[in-house]
Coordinates of C-alpha atoms in Angstrom, one line a residue:
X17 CA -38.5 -5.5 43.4
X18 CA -36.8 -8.6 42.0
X19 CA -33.0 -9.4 41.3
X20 CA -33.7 -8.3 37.9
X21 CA -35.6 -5.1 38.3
X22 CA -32.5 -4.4 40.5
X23 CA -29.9 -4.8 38.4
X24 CA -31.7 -2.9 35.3
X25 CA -32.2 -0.2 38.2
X26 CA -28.5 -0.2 39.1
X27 CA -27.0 -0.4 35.2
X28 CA -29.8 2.5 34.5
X29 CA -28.3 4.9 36.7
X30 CA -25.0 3.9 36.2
X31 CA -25.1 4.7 32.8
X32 CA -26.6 8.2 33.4
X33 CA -23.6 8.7 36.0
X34 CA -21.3 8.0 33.2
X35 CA -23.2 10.2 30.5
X36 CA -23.0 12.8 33.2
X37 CA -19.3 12.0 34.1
X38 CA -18.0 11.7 30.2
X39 CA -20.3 15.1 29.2
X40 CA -18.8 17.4 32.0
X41 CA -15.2 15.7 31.5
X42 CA -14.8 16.6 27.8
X43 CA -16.4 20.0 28.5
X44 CA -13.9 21.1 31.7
X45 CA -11.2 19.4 29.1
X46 CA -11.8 21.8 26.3
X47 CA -12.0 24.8 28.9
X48 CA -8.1 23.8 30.1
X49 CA -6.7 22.3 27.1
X50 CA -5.2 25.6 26.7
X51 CA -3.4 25.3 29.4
X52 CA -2.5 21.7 28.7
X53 CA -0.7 23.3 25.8
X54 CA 1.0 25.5 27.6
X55 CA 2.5 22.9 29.7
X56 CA 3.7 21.0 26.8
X57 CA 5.1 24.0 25.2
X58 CA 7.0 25.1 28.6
X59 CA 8.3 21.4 28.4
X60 CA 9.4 21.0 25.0
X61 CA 11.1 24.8 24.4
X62 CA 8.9 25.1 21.7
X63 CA 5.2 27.1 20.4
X64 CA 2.4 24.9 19.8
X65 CA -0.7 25.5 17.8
X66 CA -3.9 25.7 19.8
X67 CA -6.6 23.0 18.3
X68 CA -8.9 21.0 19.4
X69 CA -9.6 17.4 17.4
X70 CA -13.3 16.2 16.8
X71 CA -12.0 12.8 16.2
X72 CA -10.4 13.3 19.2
X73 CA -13.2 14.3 21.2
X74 CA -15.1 10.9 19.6
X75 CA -12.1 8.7 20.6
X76 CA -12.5 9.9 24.3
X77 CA -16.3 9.7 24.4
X78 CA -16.1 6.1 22.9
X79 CA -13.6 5.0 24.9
X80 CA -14.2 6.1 28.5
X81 CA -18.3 5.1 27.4
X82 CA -17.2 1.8 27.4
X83 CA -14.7 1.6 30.1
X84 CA -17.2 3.0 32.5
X85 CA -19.9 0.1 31.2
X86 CA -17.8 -2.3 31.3
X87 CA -16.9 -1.5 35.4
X88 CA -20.4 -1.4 35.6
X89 CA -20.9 -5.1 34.0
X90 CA -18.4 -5.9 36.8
X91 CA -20.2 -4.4 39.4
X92 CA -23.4 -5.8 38.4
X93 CA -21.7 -9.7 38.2
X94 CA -20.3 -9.3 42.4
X95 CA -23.8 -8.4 43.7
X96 CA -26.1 -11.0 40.8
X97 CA -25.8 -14.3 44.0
X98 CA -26.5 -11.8 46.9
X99 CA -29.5 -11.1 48.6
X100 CA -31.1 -7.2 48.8
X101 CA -31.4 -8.2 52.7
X102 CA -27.5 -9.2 53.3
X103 CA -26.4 -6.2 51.4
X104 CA -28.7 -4.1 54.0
X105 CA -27.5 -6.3 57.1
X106 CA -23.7 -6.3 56.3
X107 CA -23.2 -3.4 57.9
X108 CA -24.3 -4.7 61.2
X109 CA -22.5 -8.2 61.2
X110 CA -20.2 -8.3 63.6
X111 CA -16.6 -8.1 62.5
X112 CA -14.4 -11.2 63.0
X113 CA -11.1 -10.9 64.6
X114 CA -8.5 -10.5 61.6
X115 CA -6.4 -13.4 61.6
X116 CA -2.7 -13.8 59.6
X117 CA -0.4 -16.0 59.0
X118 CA 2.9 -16.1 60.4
X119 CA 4.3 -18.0 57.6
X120 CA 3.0 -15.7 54.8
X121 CA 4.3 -13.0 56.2
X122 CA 7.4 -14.4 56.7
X123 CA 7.0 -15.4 52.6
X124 CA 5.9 -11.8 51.5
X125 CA 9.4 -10.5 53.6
X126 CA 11.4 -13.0 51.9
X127 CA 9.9 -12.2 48.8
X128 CA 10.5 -8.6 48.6
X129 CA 14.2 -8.9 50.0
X130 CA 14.8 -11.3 46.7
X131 CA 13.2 -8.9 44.4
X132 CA 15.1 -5.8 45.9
X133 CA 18.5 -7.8 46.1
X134 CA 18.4 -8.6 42.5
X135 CA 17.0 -5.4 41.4
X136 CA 20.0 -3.8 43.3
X137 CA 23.1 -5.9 41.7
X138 CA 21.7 -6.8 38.2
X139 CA 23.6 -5.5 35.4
X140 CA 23.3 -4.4 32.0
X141 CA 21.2 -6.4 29.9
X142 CA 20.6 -8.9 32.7
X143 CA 18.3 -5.6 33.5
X144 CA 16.0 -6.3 31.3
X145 CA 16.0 -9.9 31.2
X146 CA 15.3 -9.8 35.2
X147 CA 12.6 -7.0 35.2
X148 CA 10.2 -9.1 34.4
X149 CA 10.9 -12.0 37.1
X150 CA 11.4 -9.2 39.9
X151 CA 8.4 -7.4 39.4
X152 CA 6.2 -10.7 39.7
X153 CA 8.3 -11.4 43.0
X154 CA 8.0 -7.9 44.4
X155 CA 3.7 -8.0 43.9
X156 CA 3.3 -10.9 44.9
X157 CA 5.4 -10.1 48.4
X158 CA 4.0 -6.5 48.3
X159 CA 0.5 -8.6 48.4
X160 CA 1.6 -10.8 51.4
X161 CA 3.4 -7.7 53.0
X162 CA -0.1 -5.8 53.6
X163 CA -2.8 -8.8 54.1
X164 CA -0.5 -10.8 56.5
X165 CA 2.5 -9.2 57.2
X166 CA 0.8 -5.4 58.4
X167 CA -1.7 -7.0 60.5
X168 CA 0.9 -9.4 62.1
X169 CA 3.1 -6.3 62.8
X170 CA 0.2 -4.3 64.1
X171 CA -0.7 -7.6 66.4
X172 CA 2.9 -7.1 67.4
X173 CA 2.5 -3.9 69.0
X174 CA -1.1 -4.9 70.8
X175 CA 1.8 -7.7 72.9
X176 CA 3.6 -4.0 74.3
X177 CA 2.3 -3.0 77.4
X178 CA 4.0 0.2 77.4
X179 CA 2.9 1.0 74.1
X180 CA -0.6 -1.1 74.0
X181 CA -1.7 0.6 77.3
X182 CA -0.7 4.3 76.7
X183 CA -3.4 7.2 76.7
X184 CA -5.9 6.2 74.3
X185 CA -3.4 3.7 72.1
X186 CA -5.4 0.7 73.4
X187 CA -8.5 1.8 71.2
X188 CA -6.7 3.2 68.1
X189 CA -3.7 0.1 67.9
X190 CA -7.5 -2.0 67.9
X191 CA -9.1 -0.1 65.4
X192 CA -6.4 -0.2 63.6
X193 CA -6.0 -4.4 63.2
X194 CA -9.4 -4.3 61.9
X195 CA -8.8 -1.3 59.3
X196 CA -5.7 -2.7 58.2
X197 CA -7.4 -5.9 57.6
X198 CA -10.6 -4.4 55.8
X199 CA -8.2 -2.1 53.6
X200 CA -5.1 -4.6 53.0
X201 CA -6.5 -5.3 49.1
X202 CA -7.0 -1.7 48.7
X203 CA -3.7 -0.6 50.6
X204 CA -1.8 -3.3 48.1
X205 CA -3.6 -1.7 44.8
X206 CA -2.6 1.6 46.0
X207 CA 0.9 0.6 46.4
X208 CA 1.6 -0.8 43.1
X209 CA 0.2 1.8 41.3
X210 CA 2.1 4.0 43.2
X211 CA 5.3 2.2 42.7
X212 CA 4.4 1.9 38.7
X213 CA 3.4 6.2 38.9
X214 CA 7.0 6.6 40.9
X215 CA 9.3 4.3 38.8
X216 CA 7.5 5.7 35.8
X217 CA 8.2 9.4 36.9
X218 CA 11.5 8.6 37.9
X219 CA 12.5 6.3 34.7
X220 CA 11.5 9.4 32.3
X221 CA 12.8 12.0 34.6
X222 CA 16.5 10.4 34.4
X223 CA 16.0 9.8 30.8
X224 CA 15.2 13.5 30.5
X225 CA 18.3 14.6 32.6
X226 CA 20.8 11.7 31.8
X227 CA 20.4 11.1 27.7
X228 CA 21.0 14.0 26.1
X229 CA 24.2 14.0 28.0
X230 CA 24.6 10.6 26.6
X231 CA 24.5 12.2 23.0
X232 CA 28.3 12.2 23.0
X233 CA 28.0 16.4 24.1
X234 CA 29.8 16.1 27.3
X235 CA 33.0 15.2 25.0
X236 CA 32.2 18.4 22.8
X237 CA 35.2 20.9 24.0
X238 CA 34.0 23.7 22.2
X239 CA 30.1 25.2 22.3
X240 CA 30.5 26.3 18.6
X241 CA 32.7 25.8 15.7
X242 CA 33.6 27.1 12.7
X243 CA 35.5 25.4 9.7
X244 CA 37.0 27.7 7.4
X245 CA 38.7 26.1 4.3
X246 CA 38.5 26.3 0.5
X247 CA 36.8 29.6 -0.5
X248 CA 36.5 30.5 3.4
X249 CA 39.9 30.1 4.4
X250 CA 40.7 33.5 4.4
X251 CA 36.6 35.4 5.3
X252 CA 37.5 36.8 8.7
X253 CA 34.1 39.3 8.0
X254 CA 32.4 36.3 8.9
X255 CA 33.8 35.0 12.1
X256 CA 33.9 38.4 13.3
X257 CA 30.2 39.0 12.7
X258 CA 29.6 35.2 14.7
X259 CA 30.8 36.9 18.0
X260 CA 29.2 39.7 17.5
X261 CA 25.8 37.9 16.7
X262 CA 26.2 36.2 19.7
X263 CA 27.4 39.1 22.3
X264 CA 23.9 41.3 21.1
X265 CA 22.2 38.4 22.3
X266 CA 23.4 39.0 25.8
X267 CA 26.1 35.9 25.3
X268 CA 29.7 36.2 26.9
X269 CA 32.4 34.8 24.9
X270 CA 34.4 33.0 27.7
X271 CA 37.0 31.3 25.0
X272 CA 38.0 31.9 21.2
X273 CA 40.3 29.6 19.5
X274 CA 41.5 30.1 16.3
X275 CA 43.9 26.7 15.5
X276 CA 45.2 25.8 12.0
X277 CA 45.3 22.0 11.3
X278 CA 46.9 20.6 8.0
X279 CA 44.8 17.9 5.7
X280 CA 47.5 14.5 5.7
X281 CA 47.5 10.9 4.9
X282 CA 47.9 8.2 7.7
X283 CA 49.2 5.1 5.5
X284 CA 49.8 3.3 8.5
X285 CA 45.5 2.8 8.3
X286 CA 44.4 3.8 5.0
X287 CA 43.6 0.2 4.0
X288 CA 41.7 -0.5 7.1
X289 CA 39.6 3.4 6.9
X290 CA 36.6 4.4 4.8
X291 CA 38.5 7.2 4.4
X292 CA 41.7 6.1 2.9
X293 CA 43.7 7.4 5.8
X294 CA 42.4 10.9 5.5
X295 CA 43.0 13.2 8.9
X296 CA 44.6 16.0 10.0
X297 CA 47.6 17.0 12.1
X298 CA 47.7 19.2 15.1
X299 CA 50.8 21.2 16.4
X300 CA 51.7 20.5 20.0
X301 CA 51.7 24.1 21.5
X302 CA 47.7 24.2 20.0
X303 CA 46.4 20.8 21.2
X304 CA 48.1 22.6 24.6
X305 CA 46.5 25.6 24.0
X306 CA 42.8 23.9 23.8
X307 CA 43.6 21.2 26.3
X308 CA 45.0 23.6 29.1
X309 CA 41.1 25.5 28.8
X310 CA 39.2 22.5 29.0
X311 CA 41.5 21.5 32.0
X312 CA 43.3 18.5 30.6
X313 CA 46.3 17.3 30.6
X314 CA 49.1 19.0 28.5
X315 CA 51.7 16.6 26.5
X316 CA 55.1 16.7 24.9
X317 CA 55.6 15.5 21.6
X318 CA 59.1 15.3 20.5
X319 CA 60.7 16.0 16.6
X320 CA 60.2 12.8 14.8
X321 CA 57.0 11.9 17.0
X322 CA 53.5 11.9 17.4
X323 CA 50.6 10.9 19.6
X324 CA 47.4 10.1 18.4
X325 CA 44.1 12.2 19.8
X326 CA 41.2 9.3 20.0
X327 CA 38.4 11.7 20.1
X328 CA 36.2 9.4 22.3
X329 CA 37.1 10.3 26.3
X330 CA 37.4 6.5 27.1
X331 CA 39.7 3.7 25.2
X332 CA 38.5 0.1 24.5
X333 CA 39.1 -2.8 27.0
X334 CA 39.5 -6.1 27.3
X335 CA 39.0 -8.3 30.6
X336 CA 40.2 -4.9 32.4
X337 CA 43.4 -4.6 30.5
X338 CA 43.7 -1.0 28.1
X339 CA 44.3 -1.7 24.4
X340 CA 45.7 1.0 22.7
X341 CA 43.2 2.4 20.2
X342 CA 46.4 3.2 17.9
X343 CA 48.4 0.1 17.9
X344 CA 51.9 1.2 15.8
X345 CA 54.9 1.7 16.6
X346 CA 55.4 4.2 14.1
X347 CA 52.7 6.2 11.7
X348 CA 53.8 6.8 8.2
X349 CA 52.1 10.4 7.5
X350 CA 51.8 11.5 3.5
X351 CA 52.2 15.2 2.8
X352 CA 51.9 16.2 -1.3
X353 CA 53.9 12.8 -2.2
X354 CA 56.3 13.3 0.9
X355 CA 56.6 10.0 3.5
X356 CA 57.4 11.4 7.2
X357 CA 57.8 8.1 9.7
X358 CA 56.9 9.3 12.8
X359 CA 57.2 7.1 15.7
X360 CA 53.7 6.6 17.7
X361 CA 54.8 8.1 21.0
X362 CA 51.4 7.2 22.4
X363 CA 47.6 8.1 22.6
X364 CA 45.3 10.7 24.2
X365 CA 41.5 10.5 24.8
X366 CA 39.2 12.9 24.2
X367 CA 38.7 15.0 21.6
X368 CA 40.5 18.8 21.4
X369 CA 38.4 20.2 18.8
X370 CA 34.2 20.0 18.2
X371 CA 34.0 16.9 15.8
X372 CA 32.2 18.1 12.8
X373 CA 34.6 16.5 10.5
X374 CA 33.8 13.0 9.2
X375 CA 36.3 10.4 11.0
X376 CA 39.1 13.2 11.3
X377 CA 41.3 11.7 14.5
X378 CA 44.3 14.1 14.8
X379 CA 47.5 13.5 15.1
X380 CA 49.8 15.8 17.7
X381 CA 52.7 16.7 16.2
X382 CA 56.2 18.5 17.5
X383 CA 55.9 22.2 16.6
X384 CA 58.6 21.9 14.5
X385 CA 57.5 19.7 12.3
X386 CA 54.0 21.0 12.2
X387 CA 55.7 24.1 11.1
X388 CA 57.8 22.5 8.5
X389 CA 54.4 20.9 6.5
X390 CA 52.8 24.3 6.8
X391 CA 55.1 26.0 4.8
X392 CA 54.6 23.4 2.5
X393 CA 51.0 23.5 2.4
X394 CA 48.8 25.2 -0.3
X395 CA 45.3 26.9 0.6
X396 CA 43.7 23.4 -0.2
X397 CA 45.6 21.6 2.5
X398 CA 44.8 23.8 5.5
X399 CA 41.8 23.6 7.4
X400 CA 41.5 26.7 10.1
X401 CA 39.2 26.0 12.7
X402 CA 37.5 28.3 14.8
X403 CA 36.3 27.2 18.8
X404 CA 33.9 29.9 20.5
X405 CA 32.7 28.9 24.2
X406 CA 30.4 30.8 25.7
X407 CA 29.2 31.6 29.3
X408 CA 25.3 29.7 28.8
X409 CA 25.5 27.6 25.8
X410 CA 22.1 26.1 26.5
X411 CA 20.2 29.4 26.3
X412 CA 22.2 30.0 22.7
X413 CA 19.5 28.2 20.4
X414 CA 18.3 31.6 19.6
X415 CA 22.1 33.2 18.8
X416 CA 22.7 29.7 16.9
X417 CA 20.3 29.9 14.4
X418 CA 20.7 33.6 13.5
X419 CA 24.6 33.0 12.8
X420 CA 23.4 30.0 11.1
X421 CA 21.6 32.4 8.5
X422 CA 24.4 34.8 8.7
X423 CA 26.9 32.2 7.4
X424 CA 25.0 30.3 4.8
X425 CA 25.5 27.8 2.5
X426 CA 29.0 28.7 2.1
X427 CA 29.6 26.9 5.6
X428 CA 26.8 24.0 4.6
X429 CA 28.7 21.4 7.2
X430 CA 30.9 23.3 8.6
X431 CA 29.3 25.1 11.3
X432 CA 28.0 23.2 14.5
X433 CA 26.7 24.4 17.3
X434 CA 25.8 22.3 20.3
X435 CA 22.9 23.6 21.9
X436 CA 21.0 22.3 18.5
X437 CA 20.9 18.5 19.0
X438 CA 20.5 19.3 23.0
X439 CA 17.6 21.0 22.6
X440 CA 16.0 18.7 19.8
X441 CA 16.9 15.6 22.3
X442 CA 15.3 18.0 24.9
X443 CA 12.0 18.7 23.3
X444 CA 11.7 15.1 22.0
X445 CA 12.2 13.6 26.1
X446 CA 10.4 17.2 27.3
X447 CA 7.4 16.1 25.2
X448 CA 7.3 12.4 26.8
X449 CA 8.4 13.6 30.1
X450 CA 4.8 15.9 30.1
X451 CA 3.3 13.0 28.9
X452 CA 4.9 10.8 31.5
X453 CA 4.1 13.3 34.5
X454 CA 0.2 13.7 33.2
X455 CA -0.2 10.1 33.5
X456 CA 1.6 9.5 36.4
X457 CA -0.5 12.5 38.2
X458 CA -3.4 10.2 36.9
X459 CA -2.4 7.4 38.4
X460 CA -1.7 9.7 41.7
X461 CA -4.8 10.7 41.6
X462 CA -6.6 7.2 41.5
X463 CA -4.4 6.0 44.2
X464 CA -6.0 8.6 46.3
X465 CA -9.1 8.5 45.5
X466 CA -8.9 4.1 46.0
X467 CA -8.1 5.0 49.6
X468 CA -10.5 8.0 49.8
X469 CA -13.4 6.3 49.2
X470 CA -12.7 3.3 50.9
X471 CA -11.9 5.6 53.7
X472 CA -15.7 7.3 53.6
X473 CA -17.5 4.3 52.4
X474 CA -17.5 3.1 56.5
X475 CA -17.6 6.6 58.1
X476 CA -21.4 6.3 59.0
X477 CA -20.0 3.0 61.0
X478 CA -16.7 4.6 62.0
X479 CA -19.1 7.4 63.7
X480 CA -20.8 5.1 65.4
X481 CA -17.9 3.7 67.1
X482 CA -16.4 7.6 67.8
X483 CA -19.7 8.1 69.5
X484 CA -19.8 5.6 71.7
X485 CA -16.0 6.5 72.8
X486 CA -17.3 10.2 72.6
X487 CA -19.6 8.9 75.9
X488 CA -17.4 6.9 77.7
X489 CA -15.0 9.9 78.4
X490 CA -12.5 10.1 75.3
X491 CA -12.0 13.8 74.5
X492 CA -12.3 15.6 71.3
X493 CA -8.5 16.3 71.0
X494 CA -7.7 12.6 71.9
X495 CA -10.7 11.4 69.2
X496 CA -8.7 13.8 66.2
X497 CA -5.1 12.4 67.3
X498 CA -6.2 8.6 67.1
X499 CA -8.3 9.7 63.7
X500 CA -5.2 11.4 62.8
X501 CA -2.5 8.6 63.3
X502 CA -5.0 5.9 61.8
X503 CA -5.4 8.1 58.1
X504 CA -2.2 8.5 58.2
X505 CA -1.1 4.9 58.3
X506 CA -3.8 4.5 55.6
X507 CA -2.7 7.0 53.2
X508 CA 1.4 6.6 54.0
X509 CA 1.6 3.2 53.9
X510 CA 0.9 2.3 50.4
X511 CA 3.6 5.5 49.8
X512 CA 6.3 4.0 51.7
X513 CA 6.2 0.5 50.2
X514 CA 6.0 2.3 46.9
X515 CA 9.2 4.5 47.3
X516 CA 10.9 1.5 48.3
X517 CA 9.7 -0.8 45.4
X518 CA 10.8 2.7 42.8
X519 CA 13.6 3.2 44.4
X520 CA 15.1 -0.3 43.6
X521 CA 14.0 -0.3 40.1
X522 CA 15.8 3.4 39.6
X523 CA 19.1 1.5 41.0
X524 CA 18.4 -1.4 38.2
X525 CA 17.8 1.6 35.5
X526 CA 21.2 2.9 37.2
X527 CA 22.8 -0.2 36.7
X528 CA 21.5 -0.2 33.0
X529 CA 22.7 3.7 32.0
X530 CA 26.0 3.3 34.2
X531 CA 24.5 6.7 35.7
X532 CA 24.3 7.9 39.7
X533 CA 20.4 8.8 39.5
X534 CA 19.3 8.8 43.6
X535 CA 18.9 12.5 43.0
X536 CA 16.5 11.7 40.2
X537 CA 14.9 9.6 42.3
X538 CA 14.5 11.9 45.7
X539 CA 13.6 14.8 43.6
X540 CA 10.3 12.7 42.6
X541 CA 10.1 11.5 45.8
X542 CA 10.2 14.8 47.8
X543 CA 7.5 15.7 45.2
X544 CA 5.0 13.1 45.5
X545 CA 5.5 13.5 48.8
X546 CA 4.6 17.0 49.1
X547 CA 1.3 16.4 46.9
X548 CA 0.4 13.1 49.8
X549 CA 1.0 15.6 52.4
X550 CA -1.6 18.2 50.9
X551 CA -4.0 15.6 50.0
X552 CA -3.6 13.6 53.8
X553 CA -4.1 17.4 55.3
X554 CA -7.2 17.5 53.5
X555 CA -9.2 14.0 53.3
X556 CA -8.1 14.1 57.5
X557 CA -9.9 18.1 57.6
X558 CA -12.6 16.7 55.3
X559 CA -13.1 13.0 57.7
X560 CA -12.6 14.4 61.5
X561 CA -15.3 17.0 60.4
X562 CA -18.3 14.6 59.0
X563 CA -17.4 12.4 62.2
X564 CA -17.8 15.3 64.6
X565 CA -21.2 15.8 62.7
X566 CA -22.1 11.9 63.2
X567 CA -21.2 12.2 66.9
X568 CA -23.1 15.2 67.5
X569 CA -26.0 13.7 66.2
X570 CA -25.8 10.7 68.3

């Protein structure tokens, strides 16, 4: 056959392979997309309709069709100069002894130690600005690290006699020079795209864990809240029938706070507010009250003062020196055309109450004077809010949304409930989170099967060599253990570089969120790990028993 009639051969059954490969694909994928949806649904809290998309289906078949051809092109191209005879001779040229390069390894060390330094004490938006800079360092060490740096390290060992010449280590530490040399591309291909499956994992995991958190919800005292005021200032039917909704759905009320609060004008900032000044006032012994159950600190206001409730749980800075949020000496509070001076005793952080009103930042005031405005005030001017808290606020959606119908439009804006935006922030990062950990296990996948095949692509040579140890005395159990330790190198390798590289960039996203995530991080780990254990146990079963078959037959 000519070099032609070769490569139409080799593109011919290529392209039935992927006909065959794309046709059973979409068919096993229709089968299980059931369960796909499932997954998503367990992810995102929510019920999903079951459908499968023609256009769909034609996107995939297009797609993959020429993705697989184009491979095939590729394939085609790296074998067009070579001979049919050195193809079927290569396997019987001797192998030369790998060589290295003391200096590149050196360079591939240096390389990675920059990239993980920076990754480890860059800061906020100097994150992103380095990201890109590291992760060209970090590959291009991660390349040096496994064609210079692994074999240097392995010729390191071969210089121990104790080690070198121990049992059967003389054999395997040789083997192992040459496999680490024949496999350093595909060890260095593995381990970036396990790093980018890892840091991937990890980076949506934390996102998943860390953001909604970030909504502002950590600094929500109260789980629900009700506003009663105008027409509902008096409709105790209501809040009664709020518990009630939410005890029959198997919720314990752990806290109820019923606090009045009194609608004011804050001059002293109604020029510099959208809303004129508007707030509300807050009688010492209530802000105490709510403050002593969320297990804050309790404050005194004298008659004649006030301290101002920032509802945010940090205050601005500048160069590391606290500004005061409130800067007055004294507030000038307006009650139904009355002017009370109060002088500004200081501020508190954090809010007392569930913000649902728009830019309402109470003010504390002595109970006597709270008391003297109240009898003062007309229905209009009161506000009476209501706190429940409740034992497992993030399994109240359910509870939520039936005392949201209970109450109506009446309370249109004045009913909140926390577990609502936690849960849509939930399903939004639970959807990309499934997403993430399908493509990641993709890209798990791909690692292993880089290394698999790369593995059983020499076995018919790597029997040869086990038989001709098999004669000269080595036992079975001494054969396994050196075929043992040199998959294992193989496949955890490319893992441990890759938990190192993700590790690094989860302290850079740590660095960027102001977030602790190692636990993020070791959670994936611990899991990946767990799937390369199961998959090591298996290939190793799978390899020591097509050797012993090759051996036998020798």
């Amino acid at each position: 056959m000519t070099n032609k009639q070769i490569r139409k051969y080799i593109m011919a059954e290529s392209t039935i392979i992927t006909i065959l490969s794309i046709i059973s694909g979409v068919l096993i994928g229709i089968l299980f997309s059931k369960l796909f949806f499932m997954a998503m649904e367990a992810f995102m809290g929510i019920r999903l309709p079951f459908n499968i998309s023609l256009m769909a289906l034609l996107i995939t078949v297009v797609v993959f069709f020429i993705l697989f051809e184009v491979v095939n092109l590729l394939a085609l191209v790296r074998i067009r100069n070579k001979e049919i005879v050195e193809q079927l001779k290569s396997s019987k040229i001797p192998k030369e002894i790998p060589k290295f390069s003391n200096k590149k390894s050196a360079f591939g060390v240096i390389l990675l130690l920059i990239g993980y330094v920076t990754a480890w004490f860059v800061d906020g938006a100097f994150v992103i600005l380095a990201m890109i800079p590291v992760v060209s360092i970090v590959v291009l060490g991660t390349y040096f690290i496994f064609t210079q740096f692994s074999i240097a390290l392995a010729n390191k060992l071969t210089k121990n006699p104790e080690l070198f010449y121990k049992k059967a280590n003389m054999v395997a530490f040789s083997q192992m020079i040459f496999k680490l040399k024949d496999t350093a591309k595909v060890l260095f291909l593995a381990a970036i795209l396990g790093a980018i499956t890892f840091t991937a994992t990890e980076t949506i995991y934390s996102f998943f864990t860390v953001v909604p958190n970030k909504m502002g919800l950590d600094n929500v005292p109260q789980d629900i809240a009700i506003v009663q005021k105008g027409e509902n200032l008096y409709d105790e039917e209501s809040i009664n029938k709020a518990i009630d909704i939410l005890k029959n759905n198997g919720l314990k009320v752990e806290g109820f706070h019923k606090v009045k609060l009194i609608k004011v004008i804050n001059e002293t900032i109604k020029d510099g507010e959208v809303n004129g000044g508007a707030t509300v006032v807050i009688s010492n012994s209530d802000y105490n009250r709510l403050a002593s159950f969320e297990g804050r600190e309790e404050v005194k206001v004298n008659k004649g003062e006030m301290i101002y409730n920032y509802p945010h749980p940090w205050p601005y800075t500048y160069e590391g020196i606290e500004e005061r949020v409130f800067p007055y000496e004294a507030a000038i509070v307006i009650f139904n055309d009355e002017r009370m001076e109060l002088r500004v005793k200081g501020e508190v952080y954090g809010s007392a109450t569930t913000l649902i009103m728009d830019s309402y930042d109470p003010l504390i005031l002595n109970d006597e004077d709270f008391n003297r405005l109240s009898n003062m005030a007309t229905d209009e001017d009161l506000i009476i809010f209501n706190g429940i808290n409740v034992d497992r606020w993030k399994r109240s959606y359910k509870a939520s949304l039936e005392v949201q119908d209970m109450l109506g439009e009446a309370y249109q804006g004045d009913y909140y409930s926390k577990v609502m935006p936690y849960r849509e922030m939930r399903s939004l990062y639970g959807f990309i989170l499934f997403l993430g950990f399908f493509i990641a296990f993709l890209f798990f996948l791909a690692t292993g099967s880089i290394i698999y095949f790369k593995l059983f692509n020499e076995i018919k040579q790597d029997g040869l060599e086990y038989g001709i140890l098999k004669k000269i005395g080595i036992t079975k159990r001494e054969m396994n253990s050196m075929i043992t330790k040199q998959i294992a190198v193989i496949f955890f390798l490319p893992f441990v570089v890759s938990t190192l590289h993700s590790l690094f960039a989860l302290k850079s996203l740590a660095n960027l969120l102001d977030e602790l995530l190692i636990s993020n991080g070791l959670i994936v780990m611990v899991g990946y790990f767990i799937f390369q254990g199961i998959y090591f146990l298996i290939i190793r079963r799978i390899y020591i028993n097509k050797i012993n078959e090759l051996t036998c037959t020798m």
